[in-house]
mmCIF file of C-alpha atoms in Angstrom:
data_model
loop_
_atom_site.group_PDB
_atom_site.id
_atom_site.type_symbol
_atom_site.label_atom_id
_atom_site.label_comp_id
_atom_site.label_asym_id
_atom_site.label_seq_id
_atom_site.Cartn_x
_atom_site.Cartn_y
_atom_site.Cartn_z
ATOM 1 C CA UNK A 1 3.290 24.283 11.314
ATOM 2 C CA UNK A 2 1.004 21.930 13.297
ATOM 3 C CA UNK A 3 -1.997 24.246 13.293
ATOM 4 C CA UNK A 4 -5.188 22.422 12.380
ATOM 5 C CA UNK A 5 -4.105 18.995 13.689
ATOM 6 C CA UNK A 6 -5.835 17.272 16.584
ATOM 7 C CA UNK A 7 -3.824 16.104 19.648
ATOM 8 C CA UNK A 8 -3.426 12.520 18.363
ATOM 9 C CA UNK A 9 -2.158 13.713 14.989
ATOM 10 C CA UNK A 10 0.299 16.132 16.632
ATOM 11 C CA UNK A 11 1.566 13.343 18.904
ATOM 12 C CA UNK A 12 2.283 11.134 15.882
ATOM 13 C CA UNK A 13 3.937 13.925 13.902
ATOM 14 C CA UNK A 14 6.366 15.059 16.625
ATOM 15 C CA UNK A 15 7.364 11.542 17.776
ATOM 16 C CA UNK A 16 11.145 11.346 17.452
ATOM 17 C CA UNK A 17 11.528 7.616 16.833
ATOM 18 C CA UNK A 18 9.980 5.004 14.556
ATOM 19 C CA UNK A 19 6.180 5.099 14.459
ATOM 20 C CA UNK A 20 3.475 2.559 13.594
ATOM 21 C CA UNK A 21 0.364 4.722 13.263
ATOM 22 C CA UNK A 22 -2.932 2.854 13.202
ATOM 23 C CA UNK A 23 -5.474 5.223 11.687
ATOM 24 C CA UNK A 24 -9.177 4.404 11.617
ATOM 25 C CA UNK A 25 -11.241 5.224 8.496
ATOM 26 C CA UNK A 26 -11.797 8.950 7.951
ATOM 27 C CA UNK A 27 -9.286 9.953 10.626
ATOM 28 C CA UNK A 28 -7.116 12.265 8.530
ATOM 29 C CA UNK A 29 -4.414 9.684 7.919
ATOM 30 C CA UNK A 30 -3.033 11.375 4.792
ATOM 31 C CA UNK A 31 -3.128 14.711 6.601
ATOM 32 C CA UNK A 32 -1.019 13.322 9.467
ATOM 33 C CA UNK A 33 1.409 11.708 7.027
ATOM 34 C CA UNK A 34 1.773 14.922 5.030
ATOM 35 C CA UNK A 35 2.392 17.013 8.143
ATOM 36 C CA UNK A 36 4.931 14.469 9.370
ATOM 37 C CA UNK A 37 6.872 14.819 6.112
ATOM 38 C CA UNK A 38 6.629 18.628 6.189
ATOM 39 C CA UNK A 39 7.681 18.678 9.862
ATOM 40 C CA UNK A 40 10.757 16.540 9.170
ATOM 41 C CA UNK A 41 11.648 18.492 6.005
ATOM 42 C CA UNK A 42 11.633 21.685 8.044
ATOM 43 C CA UNK A 43 13.948 20.163 10.660
ATOM 44 C CA UNK A 44 16.508 18.711 8.236
ATOM 45 C CA UNK A 45 20.001 19.946 9.076
ATOM 46 C CA UNK A 46 21.807 17.986 6.360
ATOM 47 C CA UNK A 47 20.986 19.158 2.834
ATOM 48 C CA UNK A 48 22.028 15.759 1.439
ATOM 49 C CA UNK A 49 19.483 13.767 3.466
ATOM 50 C CA UNK A 50 16.360 12.497 1.666
ATOM 51 C CA UNK A 51 12.860 11.823 2.996
ATOM 52 C CA UNK A 52 11.139 8.906 1.262
ATOM 53 C CA UNK A 53 7.364 8.480 0.995
ATOM 54 C CA UNK A 54 6.345 5.028 -0.269
ATOM 55 C CA UNK A 55 2.733 4.948 -1.466
ATOM 56 C CA UNK A 56 0.504 2.228 -2.928
ATOM 57 C CA UNK A 57 -0.287 4.194 -6.088
ATOM 58 C CA UNK A 58 1.290 6.984 -8.142
ATOM 59 C CA UNK A 59 -1.843 9.025 -7.554
ATOM 60 C CA UNK A 60 -1.309 8.855 -3.790
ATOM 61 C CA UNK A 61 2.306 9.991 -4.262
ATOM 62 C CA UNK A 62 1.139 12.958 -6.350
ATOM 63 C CA UNK A 63 -1.416 13.859 -3.678
ATOM 64 C CA UNK A 64 1.275 13.928 -0.983
ATOM 65 C CA UNK A 65 3.515 16.166 -3.115
ATOM 66 C CA UNK A 66 0.560 18.478 -3.796
ATOM 67 C CA UNK A 67 -0.274 18.785 -0.105
ATOM 68 C CA UNK A 68 3.368 19.422 0.823
ATOM 69 C CA UNK A 69 3.459 22.324 -1.638
ATOM 70 C CA UNK A 70 0.202 23.680 -0.198
ATOM 71 C CA UNK A 71 1.917 23.768 3.219
ATOM 72 C CA UNK A 72 4.655 25.901 1.635
ATOM 73 C CA UNK A 73 7.241 23.321 2.653
ATOM 74 C CA UNK A 74 10.456 22.974 0.645
ATOM 75 C CA UNK A 75 10.122 19.577 -1.054
ATOM 76 C CA UNK A 76 13.611 19.577 -2.601
ATOM 77 C CA UNK A 77 14.645 16.696 -0.342
ATOM 78 C CA UNK A 78 11.442 14.676 -0.738
ATOM 79 C CA UNK A 79 11.034 11.617 -2.939
ATOM 80 C CA UNK A 80 7.550 10.075 -3.240
ATOM 81 C CA UNK A 81 6.435 7.094 -5.297
ATOM 82 C CA UNK A 82 5.395 3.445 -5.260
ATOM 83 C CA UNK A 83 7.580 0.671 -3.852
ATOM 84 C CA UNK A 84 8.349 -0.418 -7.424
ATOM 85 C CA UNK A 85 9.497 3.080 -8.357
ATOM 86 C CA UNK A 86 11.568 3.170 -5.174
ATOM 87 C CA UNK A 87 13.307 -0.115 -5.989
ATOM 88 C CA UNK A 88 13.976 1.015 -9.555
ATOM 89 C CA UNK A 89 15.386 4.421 -8.680
ATOM 90 C CA UNK A 90 17.330 3.649 -5.520
ATOM 91 C CA UNK A 91 18.426 0.020 -5.957
ATOM 92 C CA UNK A 92 18.121 -1.494 -9.451
ATOM 93 C CA UNK A 93 19.337 1.306 -11.703
ATOM 94 C CA UNK A 94 22.288 2.388 -9.504
ATOM 95 C CA UNK A 95 23.476 -1.184 -8.803
ATOM 96 C CA UNK A 96 22.255 -3.258 -11.803
ATOM 97 C CA UNK A 97 25.869 -3.967 -12.832
ATOM 98 C CA UNK A 98 26.192 -6.327 -9.858
ATOM 99 C CA UNK A 99 23.358 -8.657 -10.930
ATOM 100 C CA UNK A 100 23.846 -10.975 -13.925
ATOM 101 C CA UNK A 101 20.155 -11.001 -14.917
ATOM 102 C CA UNK A 102 20.001 -7.235 -15.517
ATOM 103 C CA UNK A 103 23.613 -6.058 -15.814
ATOM 104 C CA UNK A 104 23.336 -5.673 -19.623
ATOM 105 C CA UNK A 105 20.280 -3.436 -19.325
ATOM 106 C CA UNK A 106 16.539 -3.929 -18.971
ATOM 107 C CA UNK A 107 13.180 -2.318 -19.653
ATOM 108 C CA UNK A 108 9.954 -2.647 -17.679
ATOM 109 C CA UNK A 109 7.202 -4.914 -18.968
ATOM 110 C CA UNK A 110 4.089 -2.888 -18.194
ATOM 111 C CA UNK A 111 0.910 -4.450 -16.874
ATOM 112 C CA UNK A 112 -0.687 -4.585 -20.343
ATOM 113 C CA UNK A 113 2.257 -6.436 -21.891
ATOM 114 C CA UNK A 114 2.651 -8.839 -18.969
ATOM 115 C CA UNK A 115 -1.047 -9.697 -18.902
ATOM 116 C CA UNK A 116 -1.142 -10.281 -22.672
ATOM 117 C CA UNK A 117 1.849 -12.605 -22.482
ATOM 118 C CA UNK A 118 0.347 -14.485 -19.551
ATOM 119 C CA UNK A 119 -3.006 -14.808 -21.378
ATOM 120 C CA UNK A 120 -1.318 -16.304 -24.459
ATOM 121 C CA UNK A 121 0.614 -18.782 -22.332
ATOM 122 C CA UNK A 122 -2.552 -19.812 -20.494
ATOM 123 C CA UNK A 123 -4.151 -20.662 -23.838
ATOM 124 C CA UNK A 124 -1.075 -22.666 -24.868
ATOM 125 C CA UNK A 125 -1.133 -24.616 -21.604
ATOM 126 C CA UNK A 126 -4.893 -25.222 -21.761
ATOM 127 C CA UNK A 127 -5.828 -22.972 -18.854
ATOM 128 C CA UNK A 128 -8.818 -20.661 -18.549
ATOM 129 C CA UNK A 129 -8.129 -16.928 -18.544
ATOM 130 C CA UNK A 130 -9.386 -16.706 -14.942
ATOM 131 C CA UNK A 131 -7.008 -19.394 -13.653
ATOM 132 C CA UNK A 132 -4.566 -17.745 -11.258
ATOM 133 C CA UNK A 133 -0.831 -18.008 -11.984
ATOM 134 C CA UNK A 134 1.304 -16.123 -9.463
ATOM 135 C CA UNK A 135 4.370 -14.246 -10.717
ATOM 136 C CA UNK A 136 5.434 -13.233 -7.198
ATOM 137 C CA UNK A 137 8.664 -14.206 -5.465
ATOM 138 C CA UNK A 138 9.124 -15.158 -1.822
ATOM 139 C CA UNK A 139 11.777 -13.472 0.362
ATOM 140 C CA UNK A 140 13.872 -16.663 0.155
ATOM 141 C CA UNK A 141 14.195 -16.107 -3.618
ATOM 142 C CA UNK A 142 11.850 -18.918 -4.645
ATOM 143 C CA UNK A 143 8.798 -18.391 -6.837
ATOM 144 C CA UNK A 144 5.414 -18.404 -5.121
ATOM 145 C CA UNK A 145 3.762 -20.451 -7.909
ATOM 146 C CA UNK A 146 3.906 -24.202 -7.236
ATOM 147 C CA UNK A 147 1.411 -25.634 -9.751
ATOM 148 C CA UNK A 148 2.118 -24.024 -13.122
ATOM 149 C CA UNK A 149 5.912 -23.938 -12.921
ATOM 150 C CA UNK A 150 6.568 -24.714 -16.615
ATOM 151 C CA UNK A 151 4.219 -21.967 -17.743
ATOM 152 C CA UNK A 152 5.900 -19.493 -15.388
ATOM 153 C CA UNK A 153 9.371 -20.501 -16.566
ATOM 154 C CA UNK A 154 8.341 -19.843 -20.173
ATOM 155 C CA UNK A 155 6.822 -16.520 -19.122
ATOM 156 C CA UNK A 156 10.123 -15.412 -17.555
ATOM 157 C CA UNK A 157 12.191 -16.781 -20.456
ATOM 158 C CA UNK A 158 10.087 -14.786 -22.920
ATOM 159 C CA UNK A 159 10.556 -11.602 -20.897
ATOM 160 C CA UNK A 160 14.298 -12.211 -20.563
ATOM 161 C CA UNK A 161 14.681 -12.743 -24.332
ATOM 162 C CA UNK A 162 13.373 -9.179 -24.796
ATOM 163 C CA UNK A 163 15.393 -7.768 -21.864
ATOM 164 C CA UNK A 164 12.174 -7.125 -19.966
ATOM 165 C CA UNK A 165 11.346 -7.513 -16.272
ATOM 166 C CA UNK A 166 7.875 -7.303 -14.735
ATOM 167 C CA UNK A 167 6.775 -5.595 -11.525
ATOM 168 C CA UNK A 168 7.337 -8.656 -9.343
ATOM 169 C CA UNK A 169 10.856 -9.061 -10.718
ATOM 170 C CA UNK A 170 11.591 -5.441 -9.793
ATOM 171 C CA UNK A 171 11.016 -6.367 -6.141
ATOM 172 C CA UNK A 172 12.802 -9.710 -6.467
ATOM 173 C CA UNK A 173 15.964 -8.307 -8.060
ATOM 174 C CA UNK A 174 16.064 -5.361 -5.634
ATOM 175 C CA UNK A 175 15.887 -7.795 -2.732
ATOM 176 C CA UNK A 176 18.539 -10.041 -4.268
ATOM 177 C CA UNK A 177 20.884 -7.062 -4.631
ATOM 178 C CA UNK A 178 20.608 -5.807 -1.068
ATOM 179 C CA UNK A 179 20.943 -9.366 0.241
ATOM 180 C CA UNK A 180 24.121 -9.998 -1.749
ATOM 181 C CA UNK A 181 25.609 -6.545 -1.151
ATOM 182 C CA UNK A 182 24.939 -5.265 2.411
ATOM 183 C CA UNK A 183 26.813 -2.084 1.526
ATOM 184 C CA UNK A 184 23.773 -0.980 -0.509
ATOM 185 C CA UNK A 185 21.593 -1.046 2.619
ATOM 186 C CA UNK A 186 24.213 0.912 4.517
ATOM 187 C CA UNK A 187 24.462 3.568 1.787
ATOM 188 C CA UNK A 188 20.676 3.994 1.637
ATOM 189 C CA UNK A 189 20.281 4.061 5.419
ATOM 190 C CA UNK A 190 22.881 6.848 5.588
ATOM 191 C CA UNK A 191 21.247 8.708 2.701
ATOM 192 C CA UNK A 192 17.682 8.658 4.061
ATOM 193 C CA UNK A 193 16.456 10.692 7.024
ATOM 194 C CA UNK A 194 12.977 9.143 7.115
ATOM 195 C CA UNK A 195 11.065 6.452 5.224
ATOM 196 C CA UNK A 196 7.277 6.838 5.336
ATOM 197 C CA UNK A 197 5.062 3.938 4.250
ATOM 198 C CA UNK A 198 1.442 4.733 3.458
ATOM 199 C CA UNK A 199 -1.252 1.996 3.672
ATOM 200 C CA UNK A 200 1.235 -0.366 5.307
ATOM 201 C CA UNK A 201 -1.500 -3.002 5.670
ATOM 202 C CA UNK A 202 -1.309 -3.580 1.884
ATOM 203 C CA UNK A 203 2.466 -4.121 1.913
ATOM 204 C CA UNK A 204 3.661 -7.482 0.550
ATOM 205 C CA UNK A 205 6.070 -9.677 2.484
ATOM 206 C CA UNK A 206 8.891 -9.090 -0.011
ATOM 207 C CA UNK A 207 8.383 -5.336 0.301
ATOM 208 C CA UNK A 208 8.652 -5.566 4.092
ATOM 209 C CA UNK A 209 11.854 -7.591 3.619
ATOM 210 C CA UNK A 210 13.430 -4.913 1.370
ATOM 211 C CA UNK A 211 12.644 -2.090 3.803
ATOM 212 C CA UNK A 212 13.733 -4.158 6.803
ATOM 213 C CA UNK A 213 17.068 -4.915 5.141
ATOM 214 C CA UNK A 214 17.681 -1.180 4.647
ATOM 215 C CA UNK A 215 16.892 -0.476 8.304
ATOM 216 C CA UNK A 216 19.370 -3.178 9.317
ATOM 217 C CA UNK A 217 22.191 -1.396 7.476
ATOM 218 C CA UNK A 218 25.456 -1.338 9.432
ATOM 219 C CA UNK A 219 25.313 2.423 9.959
ATOM 220 C CA UNK A 220 22.965 5.369 9.470
ATOM 221 C CA UNK A 221 20.213 6.979 11.508
ATOM 222 C CA UNK A 222 17.200 6.596 9.203
ATOM 223 C CA UNK A 223 13.833 6.208 10.935
ATOM 224 C CA UNK A 224 10.453 4.925 9.739
ATOM 225 C CA UNK A 225 6.838 6.093 9.832
ATOM 226 C CA UNK A 226 4.254 3.419 8.992
ATOM 227 C CA UNK A 227 0.611 4.439 8.682
ATOM 228 C CA UNK A 228 -2.463 2.337 7.914
ATOM 229 C CA UNK A 229 -5.254 0.210 9.342
ATOM 230 C CA UNK A 230 -5.633 -3.563 9.246
ATOM 231 C CA UNK A 231 -9.419 -3.122 8.896
ATOM 232 C CA UNK A 232 -8.813 -1.323 5.603
ATOM 233 C CA UNK A 233 -6.657 -4.078 4.111
ATOM 234 C CA UNK A 234 -8.168 -4.411 0.631
ATOM 235 C CA UNK A 235 -5.244 -5.992 -1.228
ATOM 236 C CA UNK A 236 -4.892 -9.251 0.683
ATOM 237 C CA UNK A 237 -5.448 -11.098 -2.598
ATOM 238 C CA UNK A 238 -2.349 -9.329 -3.946
ATOM 239 C CA UNK A 239 -0.232 -10.414 -1.003
ATOM 240 C CA UNK A 240 -0.806 -7.480 1.361
ATOM 241 C CA UNK A 241 -0.041 -8.270 5.006
ATOM 242 C CA UNK A 242 -1.148 -6.155 7.986
ATOM 243 C CA UNK A 243 1.533 -6.907 10.590
ATOM 244 C CA UNK A 244 1.314 -6.354 14.331
ATOM 245 C CA UNK A 245 3.655 -3.971 16.159
ATOM 246 C CA UNK A 246 5.710 -6.726 17.782
ATOM 247 C CA UNK A 247 6.172 -8.569 14.472
ATOM 248 C CA UNK A 248 7.383 -5.397 12.748
ATOM 249 C CA UNK A 249 9.776 -4.668 15.643
ATOM 250 C CA UNK A 250 11.325 -8.111 15.295
ATOM 251 C CA UNK A 251 11.559 -8.041 11.505
ATOM 252 C CA UNK A 252 13.073 -4.560 11.276
ATOM 253 C CA UNK A 253 15.355 -4.903 14.278
ATOM 254 C CA UNK A 254 14.307 -1.503 15.669
ATOM 255 C CA UNK A 255 11.651 -0.342 18.127
ATOM 256 C CA UNK A 256 8.457 1.174 16.735
ATOM 257 C CA UNK A 257 6.191 3.281 18.941
ATOM 258 C CA UNK A 258 2.531 2.459 18.413
ATOM 259 C CA UNK A 259 0.220 5.458 17.910
ATOM 260 C CA UNK A 260 -3.400 5.690 16.831
ATOM 261 C CA UNK A 261 -5.890 8.075 15.256
ATOM 262 C CA UNK A 262 -9.381 7.382 16.593
ATOM 263 C CA UNK A 263 -11.263 10.479 15.450
ATOM 264 C CA UNK A 264 -13.431 10.052 12.356
ATOM 265 C CA UNK A 265 -14.226 13.205 10.340
ATOM 266 C CA UNK A 266 -16.248 11.415 7.661
ATOM 267 C CA UNK A 267 -19.194 9.583 9.210
ATOM 268 C CA UNK A 268 -21.756 10.205 11.929
ATOM 269 C CA UNK A 269 -21.509 8.349 15.248
ATOM 270 C CA UNK A 270 -24.449 6.101 14.389
ATOM 271 C CA UNK A 271 -22.641 4.655 11.360
ATOM 272 C CA UNK A 272 -19.413 4.295 13.371
ATOM 273 C CA UNK A 273 -21.260 2.382 16.107
ATOM 274 C CA UNK A 274 -22.680 0.058 13.455
ATOM 275 C CA UNK A 275 -19.167 -0.416 12.017
ATOM 276 C CA UNK A 276 -18.103 -1.908 15.366
ATOM 277 C CA UNK A 277 -19.879 -5.106 14.283
ATOM 278 C CA UNK A 278 -17.105 -5.615 11.718
ATOM 279 C CA UNK A 279 -14.151 -3.882 13.388
ATOM 280 C CA UNK A 280 -11.172 -6.086 14.300
ATOM 281 C CA UNK A 281 -8.987 -3.424 15.943
ATOM 282 C CA UNK A 282 -9.805 -2.190 19.450
ATOM 283 C CA UNK A 283 -9.695 1.509 18.549
ATOM 284 C CA UNK A 284 -12.581 3.416 20.160
ATOM 285 C CA UNK A 285 -13.637 5.491 17.143
ATOM 286 C CA UNK A 286 -15.403 8.798 17.771
ATOM 287 C CA UNK A 287 -17.141 11.000 15.192
ATOM 288 C CA UNK A 288 -15.506 14.440 15.072
ATOM 289 C CA UNK A 289 -16.998 15.903 11.889
ATOM 290 C CA UNK A 290 -19.768 18.469 11.587
ATOM 291 C CA UNK A 291 -22.153 15.571 10.866
ATOM 292 C CA UNK A 292 -21.175 13.686 14.065
ATOM 293 C CA UNK A 293 -24.660 13.804 15.597
ATOM 294 C CA UNK A 294 -26.655 13.431 12.385
ATOM 295 C CA UNK A 295 -29.225 10.657 12.321
ATOM 296 C CA UNK A 296 -29.462 7.804 9.847
ATOM 297 C CA UNK A 297 -31.597 4.763 9.140
ATOM 298 C CA UNK A 298 -29.551 1.581 9.280
ATOM 299 C CA UNK A 299 -31.146 -1.790 8.595
ATOM 300 C CA UNK A 300 -29.609 -5.244 8.533
ATOM 301 C CA UNK A 301 -31.703 -7.732 6.571
ATOM 302 C CA UNK A 302 -31.339 -11.351 7.744
ATOM 303 C CA UNK A 303 -34.316 -12.728 5.835
ATOM 304 C CA UNK A 304 -33.743 -12.088 2.118
ATOM 305 C CA UNK A 305 -32.312 -15.089 0.266
ATOM 306 C CA UNK A 306 -29.063 -14.392 -1.610
ATOM 307 C CA UNK A 307 -30.752 -15.203 -4.945
ATOM 308 C CA UNK A 308 -33.356 -12.481 -4.274
ATOM 309 C CA UNK A 309 -30.843 -9.879 -3.101
ATOM 310 C CA UNK A 310 -30.556 -8.060 -6.440
ATOM 311 C CA UNK A 311 -34.314 -7.543 -6.634
ATOM 312 C CA UNK A 312 -34.447 -6.376 -3.005
ATOM 313 C CA UNK A 313 -31.686 -3.784 -3.526
ATOM 314 C CA UNK A 314 -33.247 -2.615 -6.797
ATOM 315 C CA UNK A 315 -36.559 -2.026 -5.014
ATOM 316 C CA UNK A 316 -34.819 0.045 -2.321
ATOM 317 C CA UNK A 317 -33.131 2.165 -5.004
ATOM 318 C CA UNK A 318 -36.424 2.689 -6.864
ATOM 319 C CA UNK A 319 -38.122 3.677 -3.612
ATOM 320 C CA UNK A 320 -35.423 6.239 -2.758
ATOM 321 C CA UNK A 321 -35.524 7.756 -6.255
ATOM 322 C CA UNK A 322 -39.309 8.042 -5.928
ATOM 323 C CA UNK A 323 -38.741 9.905 -2.642
ATOM 324 C CA UNK A 324 -36.676 12.466 -4.529
ATOM 325 C CA UNK A 325 -33.128 11.295 -3.756
ATOM 326 C CA UNK A 326 -30.896 11.868 -6.839
ATOM 327 C CA UNK A 327 -29.248 8.813 -8.400
ATOM 328 C CA UNK A 328 -25.762 10.250 -7.849
ATOM 329 C CA UNK A 329 -26.389 10.282 -4.076
ATOM 330 C CA UNK A 330 -27.048 6.527 -3.979
ATOM 331 C CA UNK A 331 -24.130 4.170 -3.392
ATOM 332 C CA UNK A 332 -24.085 0.376 -3.417
ATOM 333 C CA UNK A 333 -21.120 -1.336 -1.756
ATOM 334 C CA UNK A 334 -20.156 -4.976 -2.208
ATOM 335 C CA UNK A 335 -17.079 -7.144 -1.526
ATOM 336 C CA UNK A 336 -16.373 -7.597 -5.254
ATOM 337 C CA UNK A 337 -17.502 -5.713 -8.349
ATOM 338 C CA UNK A 338 -19.233 -8.635 -10.087
ATOM 339 C CA UNK A 339 -21.773 -8.898 -7.257
ATOM 340 C CA UNK A 340 -23.239 -5.497 -8.120
ATOM 341 C CA UNK A 341 -23.596 -6.075 -11.878
ATOM 342 C CA UNK A 342 -27.036 -7.782 -11.557
#
């Protein structure tokens, strides 16, 4: 079952307790997560127990299911999906009758509908389309938005009049339910064998709170497997928080064992050594791929003015194309998409 994994991956997979796995870029994080799920599925002794895999996107959930099938593991007792899907399926729909706001039924306002409604309200209130209005809720039940409260109230009133809830309300109402009815947490904790959280560094505070509440259920032996890397936190603007081991231990009320994956199968050692200039974790990353000892030319330009950067990069691209490098083998990376448009 564990054939093809390196020693660090095997160590993470066979760990009996709760795990916080810090995985450097290109380290086979999804591979370790998939094998962990398959390993636990194989060892299930109770046919009623469920293994949960919480992913950031539906595509990631589909990839995990695909890999589990490729391992010939029985995925009958596996559920994989986003945190919003999890809250809908396991908390809101089964227990909606206990919450006044949704007890008479609800539908989901998709991203397109929610954004259109918000855009119309911004026009009405004299805001620009790029002005940020948060629809998120804090764990204490209050709304995150403090400036445009009237606009947000009208936004929620409009949704409610159509029996709609948006993605942030899915999390909010799920949290409200498990806070008001501790029995829900206990039922879920008894039902689940393992909860895996992929890309934990992009998890929002309210999402942590929901999962922590489940783990604090009065009974049950569910365990958790968190995997991610704070250096790959790309959704901070959406509220993602990369928490330290001690903080997670305190919030969840259980002990997590810290593990790491430090082998990189993607890049050569030269690129990894350059990456150390930006690395915030203390993982000693080693290249393990077939290209580990390949050479590269890495330059860091401190002289070009920011206003001349687009011309400088364009000249490099033209030079490389002239040297015979195909366009599809050239990649330009930038912190945000609008910086590469010029």
